[in-house]
Amino acid sequence: GAVVSQHPSWVICKSGTSVKIECRSLDFQATTMFWYRQFPKQSLMLMATSNEGSKATYEQGVEKDKFLINHASLTLSTLTVTSAHPEDSSFYICSASLSGNTIYFGEGSWLTVV
Amino acid sequence: DAKTTQPPSMDCAEGRAANLPCNHSTISGNEYVYWYRQIHSQGPQYIIHGLKNNETNEMASLIITEDRKSSTLILPHATLRDTAVYYCIVRPITGRRALTFGSGTRLQVQP
């Protein structure tokens, strides 16, 4: 079964509004989670590394004020897309390490900004 | 992290073995080889990983060459549900680094 869960699976929001995506590790504690974005027919691109109890580390070119990440507990990280625009429409995916070095991914969240 | 090279696409007949190659000629001694796949509109699914020995689990087998510069993922009896993009990724043993995805191989299993 799934070890990392995301919610919602899909969301439609109006341009200018904010939307929050949750990523939960199931039955294990994840001090580090990772957020990716994937556009159609492209590969996954790492956006940021979410660290429990500290600030997230963003990849070059990713606006930290636009993509707010909060990792307030060992089982939950959230990604908030602020002031969303149509170009933010994408497939957002989170991942976390269960044990050792294996990383598991959530089901992904489709965001459509209209 | 070491860069990997995979063919962009492959076809395989249903029921036959699918052999997906990956080159990672710059891999270092402290890097594992991981394989994931992504079925359309889903998050990536972990398949298998290894360091230098061949590995097998319920999903697949991983064959790593002795010099560790290449590997092959083997799906022994491909089904239509194995149609997906397969990613070969190398990652250090230690640390909390994320996985870096390349373009992968799009495997189409034909009926």
PDB file of C-alpha atoms in Angstrom:
ATOM      1  CA  GLY A   1       0.000   0.000   0.000  1.00  0.00           C
ATOM      2  CA  ALA A   2       0.890   3.644  -0.270  1.00  0.00           C
ATOM      3  CA  VAL A   3       3.452   4.945   2.185  1.00  0.00           C
ATOM      4  CA  VAL A   4       3.186   8.560   1.086  1.00  0.00           C
ATOM      5  CA  SER A   5      -0.186  10.179   0.501  1.00  0.00           C
ATOM      6  CA  GLN A   6      -1.107  13.477  -1.128  1.00  0.00           C
ATOM      7  CA  HIS A   7      -4.267  15.513  -0.949  1.00  0.00           C
ATOM      8  CA  PRO A   8      -6.053  16.678  -2.970  1.00  0.00           C
ATOM      9  CA  SER A   9      -5.566  14.491  -6.033  1.00  0.00           C
ATOM     10  CA  TRP A  10      -6.742  17.313  -8.221  1.00  0.00           C
ATOM     11  CA  VAL A  11      -7.812  20.890  -7.683  1.00  0.00           C
ATOM     12  CA  ILE A  12      -9.100  23.705  -9.820  1.00  0.00           C
ATOM     13  CA  CYS A  13      -8.669  27.250  -8.601  1.00  0.00           C
ATOM     14  CA  LYS A  14      -9.183  30.734  -9.916  1.00  0.00           C
ATOM     15  CA  SER A  15      -6.283  32.850 -10.991  1.00  0.00           C
ATOM     16  CA  GLY A  16      -4.987  34.961  -8.114  1.00  0.00           C
ATOM     17  CA  THR A  17      -6.073  32.618  -5.358  1.00  0.00           C
ATOM     18  CA  SER A  18      -3.903  30.307  -3.255  1.00  0.00           C
ATOM     19  CA  VAL A  19      -4.101  26.558  -3.024  1.00  0.00           C
ATOM     20  CA  LYS A  20      -2.591  24.152  -0.515  1.00  0.00           C
ATOM     21  CA  ILE A  21      -1.411  20.620  -1.211  1.00  0.00           C
ATOM     22  CA  GLU A  22      -0.697  18.214   1.625  1.00  0.00           C
ATOM     23  CA  CYS A  23       1.844  15.420   1.704  1.00  0.00           C
ATOM     24  CA  ARG A  24       1.711  12.850   4.485  1.00  0.00           C
ATOM     25  CA  SER A  25       4.008  10.020   5.368  1.00  0.00           C
ATOM     26  CA  LEU A  26       1.945   7.049   6.505  1.00  0.00           C
ATOM     27  CA  ASP A  27       3.112   5.157   9.581  1.00  0.00           C
ATOM     28  CA  PHE A  28       6.612   6.592   9.497  1.00  0.00           C
ATOM     29  CA  GLN A  29       8.368   9.809  10.334  1.00  0.00           C
ATOM     30  CA  ALA A  30       9.939  11.782   7.539  1.00  0.00           C
ATOM     31  CA  THR A  31      12.345  14.488   8.579  1.00  0.00           C
ATOM     32  CA  THR A  32      12.863  15.316   4.929  1.00  0.00           C
ATOM     33  CA  MET A  33      10.344  15.453   2.123  1.00  0.00           C
ATOM     34  CA  PHE A  34      10.816  16.577  -1.441  1.00  0.00           C
ATOM     35  CA  TRP A  35       8.472  18.462  -3.752  1.00  0.00           C
ATOM     36  CA  TYR A  36       8.512  18.060  -7.523  1.00  0.00           C
ATOM     37  CA  ARG A  37       6.619  19.590 -10.411  1.00  0.00           C
ATOM     38  CA  GLN A  38       5.940  17.910 -13.717  1.00  0.00           C
ATOM     39  CA  PHE A  39       4.607  19.530 -16.868  1.00  0.00           C
ATOM     40  CA  PRO A  40       2.987  17.446 -19.626  1.00  0.00           C
ATOM     41  CA  LYS A  41       5.409  15.213 -21.514  1.00  0.00           C
ATOM     42  CA  GLN A  42       8.293  16.311 -19.316  1.00  0.00           C
ATOM     43  CA  SER A  43      10.229  14.701 -16.504  1.00  0.00           C
ATOM     44  CA  LEU A  44       9.948  15.507 -12.820  1.00  0.00           C
ATOM     45  CA  MET A  45      11.708  18.658 -11.707  1.00  0.00           C
ATOM     46  CA  LEU A  46      12.746  19.082  -8.090  1.00  0.00           C
ATOM     47  CA  MET A  47      11.308  22.247  -6.605  1.00  0.00           C
ATOM     48  CA  ALA A  48      12.397  22.136  -2.996  1.00  0.00           C
ATOM     49  CA  THR A  49      13.493  20.042  -0.077  1.00  0.00           C
ATOM     50  CA  SER A  50      11.250  20.274   2.938  1.00  0.00           C
ATOM     51  CA  ASN A  51      12.930  19.897   6.307  1.00  0.00           C
ATOM     52  CA  GLU A  52      10.957  19.331   9.491  1.00  0.00           C
ATOM     53  CA  GLY A  53      11.287  22.228  11.864  1.00  0.00           C
ATOM     54  CA  SER A  54      13.349  24.409   9.563  1.00  0.00           C
ATOM     55  CA  LYS A  55      13.086  26.386   6.362  1.00  0.00           C
ATOM     56  CA  ALA A  56      12.776  24.591   3.074  1.00  0.00           C
ATOM     57  CA  THR A  57      15.616  24.588   0.591  1.00  0.00           C
ATOM     58  CA  TYR A  58      14.534  25.739  -2.860  1.00  0.00           C
ATOM     59  CA  GLU A  59      16.066  24.841  -6.186  1.00  0.00           C
ATOM     60  CA  GLN A  60      17.403  27.557  -8.401  1.00  0.00           C
ATOM     61  CA  GLY A  61      14.645  29.358 -10.238  1.00  0.00           C
ATOM     62  CA  VAL A  62      11.873  28.347  -7.829  1.00  0.00           C
ATOM     63  CA  GLU A  63      10.303  31.333  -6.078  1.00  0.00           C
ATOM     64  CA  LYS A  64      10.138  30.646  -2.360  1.00  0.00           C
ATOM     65  CA  ASP A  65       7.548  33.371  -1.799  1.00  0.00           C
ATOM     66  CA  LYS A  66       5.275  31.850  -4.380  1.00  0.00           C
ATOM     67  CA  PHE A  67       5.639  28.218  -3.371  1.00  0.00           C
ATOM     68  CA  LEU A  68       5.388  28.200   0.396  1.00  0.00           C
ATOM     69  CA  ILE A  69       6.458  24.993   2.083  1.00  0.00           C
ATOM     70  CA  ASN A  70       5.688  24.135   5.666  1.00  0.00           C
ATOM     71  CA  HIS A  71       6.954  20.980   7.345  1.00  0.00           C
ATOM     72  CA  ALA A  72       5.537  21.435  10.812  1.00  0.00           C
ATOM     73  CA  SER A  73       5.427  17.790  11.821  1.00  0.00           C
ATOM     74  CA  LEU A  74       7.319  14.598  11.064  1.00  0.00           C
ATOM     75  CA  THR A  75       4.450  13.254   8.984  1.00  0.00           C
ATOM     76  CA  LEU A  76       3.143  16.302   7.144  1.00  0.00           C
ATOM     77  CA  SER A  77       4.535  18.760   4.648  1.00  0.00           C
ATOM     78  CA  THR A  78       2.389  21.277   2.800  1.00  0.00           C
ATOM     79  CA  LEU A  79       2.976  23.179  -0.417  1.00  0.00           C
ATOM     80  CA  THR A  80       0.971  26.357  -0.904  1.00  0.00           C
ATOM     81  CA  VAL A  81       0.900  27.906  -4.341  1.00  0.00           C
ATOM     82  CA  THR A  82       0.199  31.570  -3.695  1.00  0.00           C
ATOM     83  CA  SER A  83      -1.449  33.912  -6.171  1.00  0.00           C
ATOM     84  CA  ALA A  84      -1.742  31.094  -8.642  1.00  0.00           C
ATOM     85  CA  HIS A  85      -1.680  31.786 -12.361  1.00  0.00           C
ATOM     86  CA  PRO A  86      -2.468  29.544 -15.318  1.00  0.00           C
ATOM     87  CA  GLU A  87       1.237  28.874 -15.884  1.00  0.00           C
ATOM     88  CA  ASP A  88       1.337  27.237 -12.429  1.00  0.00           C
ATOM     89  CA  SER A  89      -1.002  24.536 -13.688  1.00  0.00           C
ATOM     90  CA  SER A  90       0.973  21.340 -13.339  1.00  0.00           C
ATOM     91  CA  PHE A  91       1.288  17.948 -11.642  1.00  0.00           C
ATOM     92  CA  TYR A  92       2.811  18.371  -8.182  1.00  0.00           C
ATOM     93  CA  ILE A  93       4.395  15.350  -6.500  1.00  0.00           C
ATOM     94  CA  CYS A  94       5.930  14.871  -3.089  1.00  0.00           C
ATOM     95  CA  SER A  95       8.247  12.170  -1.817  1.00  0.00           C
ATOM     96  CA  ALA A  96       9.756  10.999   1.445  1.00  0.00           C
ATOM     97  CA  SER A  97      12.320   8.496   2.600  1.00  0.00           C
ATOM     98  CA  LEU A  98      10.906   5.535   4.536  1.00  0.00           C
ATOM     99  CA  SER A  99      14.071   3.878   5.758  1.00  0.00           C
ATOM    100  CA  GLY A 100      17.576   3.459   4.574  1.00  0.00           C
ATOM    101  CA  ASN A 101      17.751   5.122   1.234  1.00  0.00           C
ATOM    102  CA  THR A 102      14.526   4.201  -0.509  1.00  0.00           C
ATOM    103  CA  ILE A 103      12.362   7.173  -1.415  1.00  0.00           C
ATOM    104  CA  TYR A 104       8.648   6.774  -1.987  1.00  0.00           C
ATOM    105  CA  PHE A 105       6.353   9.106  -3.856  1.00  0.00           C
ATOM    106  CA  GLY A 106       2.843  10.305  -3.346  1.00  0.00           C
ATOM    107  CA  GLU A 107       0.101   9.859  -5.906  1.00  0.00           C
ATOM    108  CA  GLY A 108       0.531  13.397  -7.156  1.00  0.00           C
ATOM    109  CA  SER A 109      -1.789  16.397  -7.259  1.00  0.00           C
ATOM    110  CA  TRP A 110      -3.104  17.961 -10.451  1.00  0.00           C
ATOM    111  CA  LEU A 111      -3.464  21.713 -10.229  1.00  0.00           C
ATOM    112  CA  THR A 112      -5.428  23.621 -12.836  1.00  0.00           C
ATOM    113  CA  VAL A 113      -5.580  27.393 -12.559  1.00  0.00           C
ATOM    114  CA  VAL A 114      -8.342  29.030 -14.562  1.00  0.00           C
TER     115      VAL A 114
ATOM    116  CA  ASP B   1      25.183  13.016  -8.838  1.00  0.00           C
ATOM    117  CA  ALA B   2      26.228  10.799 -11.718  1.00  0.00           C
ATOM    118  CA  LYS B   3      24.350  11.272 -14.951  1.00  0.00           C
ATOM    119  CA  THR B   4      22.452   8.383 -16.536  1.00  0.00           C
ATOM    120  CA  THR B   5      21.677   7.655 -20.176  1.00  0.00           C
ATOM    121  CA  GLN B   6      18.660   5.632 -21.260  1.00  0.00           C
ATOM    122  CA  PRO B   7      17.064   4.963 -24.635  1.00  0.00           C
ATOM    123  CA  PRO B   8      14.023   7.209 -25.075  1.00  0.00           C
ATOM    124  CA  SER B   9      11.651   4.411 -25.941  1.00  0.00           C
ATOM    125  CA  MET B  10      11.317   0.650 -26.226  1.00  0.00           C
ATOM    126  CA  ASP B  11       8.656  -1.828 -27.243  1.00  0.00           C
ATOM    127  CA  CYS B  12       8.093  -5.243 -25.748  1.00  0.00           C
ATOM    128  CA  ALA B  13       5.621  -8.003 -26.504  1.00  0.00           C
ATOM    129  CA  GLU B  14       3.262  -8.971 -23.730  1.00  0.00           C
ATOM    130  CA  GLY B  15       4.526 -12.027 -21.842  1.00  0.00           C
ATOM    131  CA  ARG B  16       8.094 -11.544 -22.946  1.00  0.00           C
ATOM    132  CA  ALA B  17      10.945 -10.206 -20.847  1.00  0.00           C
ATOM    133  CA  ALA B  18      11.579  -6.477 -21.029  1.00  0.00           C
ATOM    134  CA  ASN B  19      15.228  -5.529 -20.688  1.00  0.00           C
ATOM    135  CA  LEU B  20      15.781  -1.821 -20.048  1.00  0.00           C
ATOM    136  CA  PRO B  21      19.387  -0.619 -20.243  1.00  0.00           C
ATOM    137  CA  CYS B  22      20.984   2.284 -18.422  1.00  0.00           C
ATOM    138  CA  ASN B  23      24.456   3.748 -18.716  1.00  0.00           C
ATOM    139  CA  HIS B  24      25.999   5.462 -15.718  1.00  0.00           C
ATOM    140  CA  SER B  25      29.661   5.557 -16.643  1.00  0.00           C
ATOM    141  CA  THR B  26      30.522   8.280 -14.124  1.00  0.00           C
ATOM    142  CA  ILE B  27      29.004   6.527 -11.131  1.00  0.00           C
ATOM    143  CA  SER B  28      31.083   6.723  -7.984  1.00  0.00           C
ATOM    144  CA  GLY B  29      31.674   4.079  -5.373  1.00  0.00           C
ATOM    145  CA  ASN B  30      29.195   5.533  -2.915  1.00  0.00           C
ATOM    146  CA  GLU B  31      26.238   5.731  -5.307  1.00  0.00           C
ATOM    147  CA  TYR B  32      23.355   3.314  -5.603  1.00  0.00           C
ATOM    148  CA  VAL B  33      21.458   2.608  -8.806  1.00  0.00           C
ATOM    149  CA  TYR B  34      17.710   3.097  -8.407  1.00  0.00           C
ATOM    150  CA  TRP B  35      14.892   2.273 -10.774  1.00  0.00           C
ATOM    151  CA  TYR B  36      11.470   3.878 -10.676  1.00  0.00           C
ATOM    152  CA  ARG B  37       8.596   3.881 -13.100  1.00  0.00           C
ATOM    153  CA  GLN B  38       5.797   6.306 -13.716  1.00  0.00           C
ATOM    154  CA  ILE B  39       2.525   5.186 -15.122  1.00  0.00           C
ATOM    155  CA  HIS B  40       0.595   7.940 -16.814  1.00  0.00           C
ATOM    156  CA  SER B  41      -0.794  10.553 -14.412  1.00  0.00           C
ATOM    157  CA  GLN B  42       0.563   8.860 -11.293  1.00  0.00           C
ATOM    158  CA  GLY B  43       3.469   9.442  -8.944  1.00  0.00           C
ATOM    159  CA  PRO B  44       6.654   7.442  -9.556  1.00  0.00           C
ATOM    160  CA  GLN B  45       6.700   3.902  -8.206  1.00  0.00           C
ATOM    161  CA  TYR B  46       9.813   2.413  -6.644  1.00  0.00           C
ATOM    162  CA  ILE B  47      10.961  -0.771  -8.377  1.00  0.00           C
ATOM    163  CA  ILE B  48      14.377  -1.817  -7.149  1.00  0.00           C
ATOM    164  CA  HIS B  49      17.835  -0.559  -6.261  1.00  0.00           C
ATOM    165  CA  GLY B  50      21.348  -1.945  -5.916  1.00  0.00           C
ATOM    166  CA  LEU B  51      24.938  -1.053  -5.251  1.00  0.00           C
ATOM    167  CA  LYS B  52      27.079  -3.639  -7.013  1.00  0.00           C
ATOM    168  CA  ASN B  53      25.412  -7.014  -6.656  1.00  0.00           C
ATOM    169  CA  ASN B  54      22.521  -8.160  -8.778  1.00  0.00           C
ATOM    170  CA  GLU B  55      19.177  -7.770  -7.070  1.00  0.00           C
ATOM    171  CA  THR B  56      15.777  -9.393  -7.501  1.00  0.00           C
ATOM    172  CA  ASN B  57      12.400  -8.713  -5.980  1.00  0.00           C
ATOM    173  CA  GLU B  58       8.801  -9.483  -6.819  1.00  0.00           C
ATOM    174  CA  MET B  59       8.702  -6.803  -9.488  1.00  0.00           C
ATOM    175  CA  ALA B  60      11.983  -7.061 -11.336  1.00  0.00           C
ATOM    176  CA  SER B  61      15.646  -7.989 -11.459  1.00  0.00           C
ATOM    177  CA  LEU B  62      18.527  -5.548 -11.576  1.00  0.00           C
ATOM    178  CA  ILE B  63      21.755  -6.570 -13.247  1.00  0.00           C
ATOM    179  CA  ILE B  64      24.739  -4.297 -12.608  1.00  0.00           C
ATOM    180  CA  THR B  65      27.924  -4.790 -14.589  1.00  0.00           C
ATOM    181  CA  GLU B  66      31.105  -5.557 -12.721  1.00  0.00           C
ATOM    182  CA  ASP B  67      32.555  -2.118 -13.450  1.00  0.00           C
ATOM    183  CA  ARG B  68      29.209  -0.581 -12.358  1.00  0.00           C
ATOM    184  CA  LYS B  69      29.131   1.626 -15.431  1.00  0.00           C
ATOM    185  CA  SER B  70      25.850   0.223 -16.677  1.00  0.00           C
ATOM    186  CA  SER B  71      22.859  -1.745 -15.512  1.00  0.00           C
ATOM    187  CA  THR B  72      19.792  -3.490 -16.890  1.00  0.00           C
ATOM    188  CA  LEU B  73      16.341  -3.667 -15.392  1.00  0.00           C
ATOM    189  CA  ILE B  74      14.557  -6.865 -16.294  1.00  0.00           C
ATOM    190  CA  LEU B  75      10.807  -7.315 -16.133  1.00  0.00           C
ATOM    191  CA  PRO B  76      10.585 -11.086 -16.610  1.00  0.00           C
ATOM    192  CA  HIS B  77       7.067 -11.316 -18.027  1.00  0.00           C
ATOM    193  CA  ALA B  78       5.851  -7.941 -19.180  1.00  0.00           C
ATOM    194  CA  THR B  79       2.133  -7.185 -19.046  1.00  0.00           C
ATOM    195  CA  LEU B  80       0.153  -4.313 -20.502  1.00  0.00           C
ATOM    196  CA  ARG B  81       0.138  -2.722 -17.046  1.00  0.00           C
ATOM    197  CA  ASP B  82       3.917  -2.411 -17.218  1.00  0.00           C
ATOM    198  CA  THR B  83       3.575   0.250 -19.906  1.00  0.00           C
ATOM    199  CA  ALA B  84       5.201   3.278 -18.289  1.00  0.00           C
ATOM    200  CA  VAL B  85       8.216   5.568 -18.266  1.00  0.00           C
ATOM    201  CA  TYR B  86      11.129   3.891 -16.490  1.00  0.00           C
ATOM    202  CA  TYR B  87      13.748   5.998 -14.772  1.00  0.00           C
ATOM    203  CA  CYS B  88      17.261   4.907 -13.881  1.00  0.00           C
ATOM    204  CA  ILE B  89      18.747   7.156 -11.193  1.00  0.00           C
ATOM    205  CA  VAL B  90      21.994   7.138  -9.264  1.00  0.00           C
ATOM    206  CA  ARG B  91      22.130   8.572  -5.796  1.00  0.00           C
ATOM    207  CA  PRO B  92      24.683   8.702  -2.993  1.00  0.00           C
ATOM    208  CA  ILE B  93      24.373   6.181  -0.201  1.00  0.00           C
ATOM    209  CA  THR B  94      24.548   8.798   2.510  1.00  0.00           C
ATOM    210  CA  GLY B  95      22.847  12.089   2.934  1.00  0.00           C
ATOM    211  CA  ARG B  96      19.335  13.299   2.344  1.00  0.00           C
ATOM    212  CA  ARG B  97      19.577  14.194  -1.275  1.00  0.00           C
ATOM    213  CA  ALA B  98      16.601  14.065  -3.585  1.00  0.00           C
ATOM    214  CA  LEU B  99      16.328  11.881  -6.634  1.00  0.00           C
ATOM    215  CA  THR B 100      17.193  13.628  -9.891  1.00  0.00           C
ATOM    216  CA  PHE B 101      15.101  12.441 -12.816  1.00  0.00           C
ATOM    217  CA  GLY B 102      16.285  12.273 -16.392  1.00  0.00           C
ATOM    218  CA  SER B 103      14.083  11.633 -19.398  1.00  0.00           C
ATOM    219  CA  GLY B 104      13.714   7.900 -18.760  1.00  0.00           C
ATOM    220  CA  THR B 105      12.666   5.168 -21.177  1.00  0.00           C
ATOM    221  CA  ARG B 106       9.081   4.968 -22.338  1.00  0.00           C
ATOM    222  CA  LEU B 107       8.260   1.251 -22.424  1.00  0.00           C
ATOM    223  CA  GLN B 108       5.287   0.251 -24.505  1.00  0.00           C
ATOM    224  CA  VAL B 109       4.113  -3.298 -23.943  1.00  0.00           C
ATOM    225  CA  GLN B 110       2.309  -4.539 -27.025  1.00  0.00           C
ATOM    226  CA  PRO B 111      -0.522  -7.093 -26.889  1.00  0.00           C
TER     227      PRO B 111
END
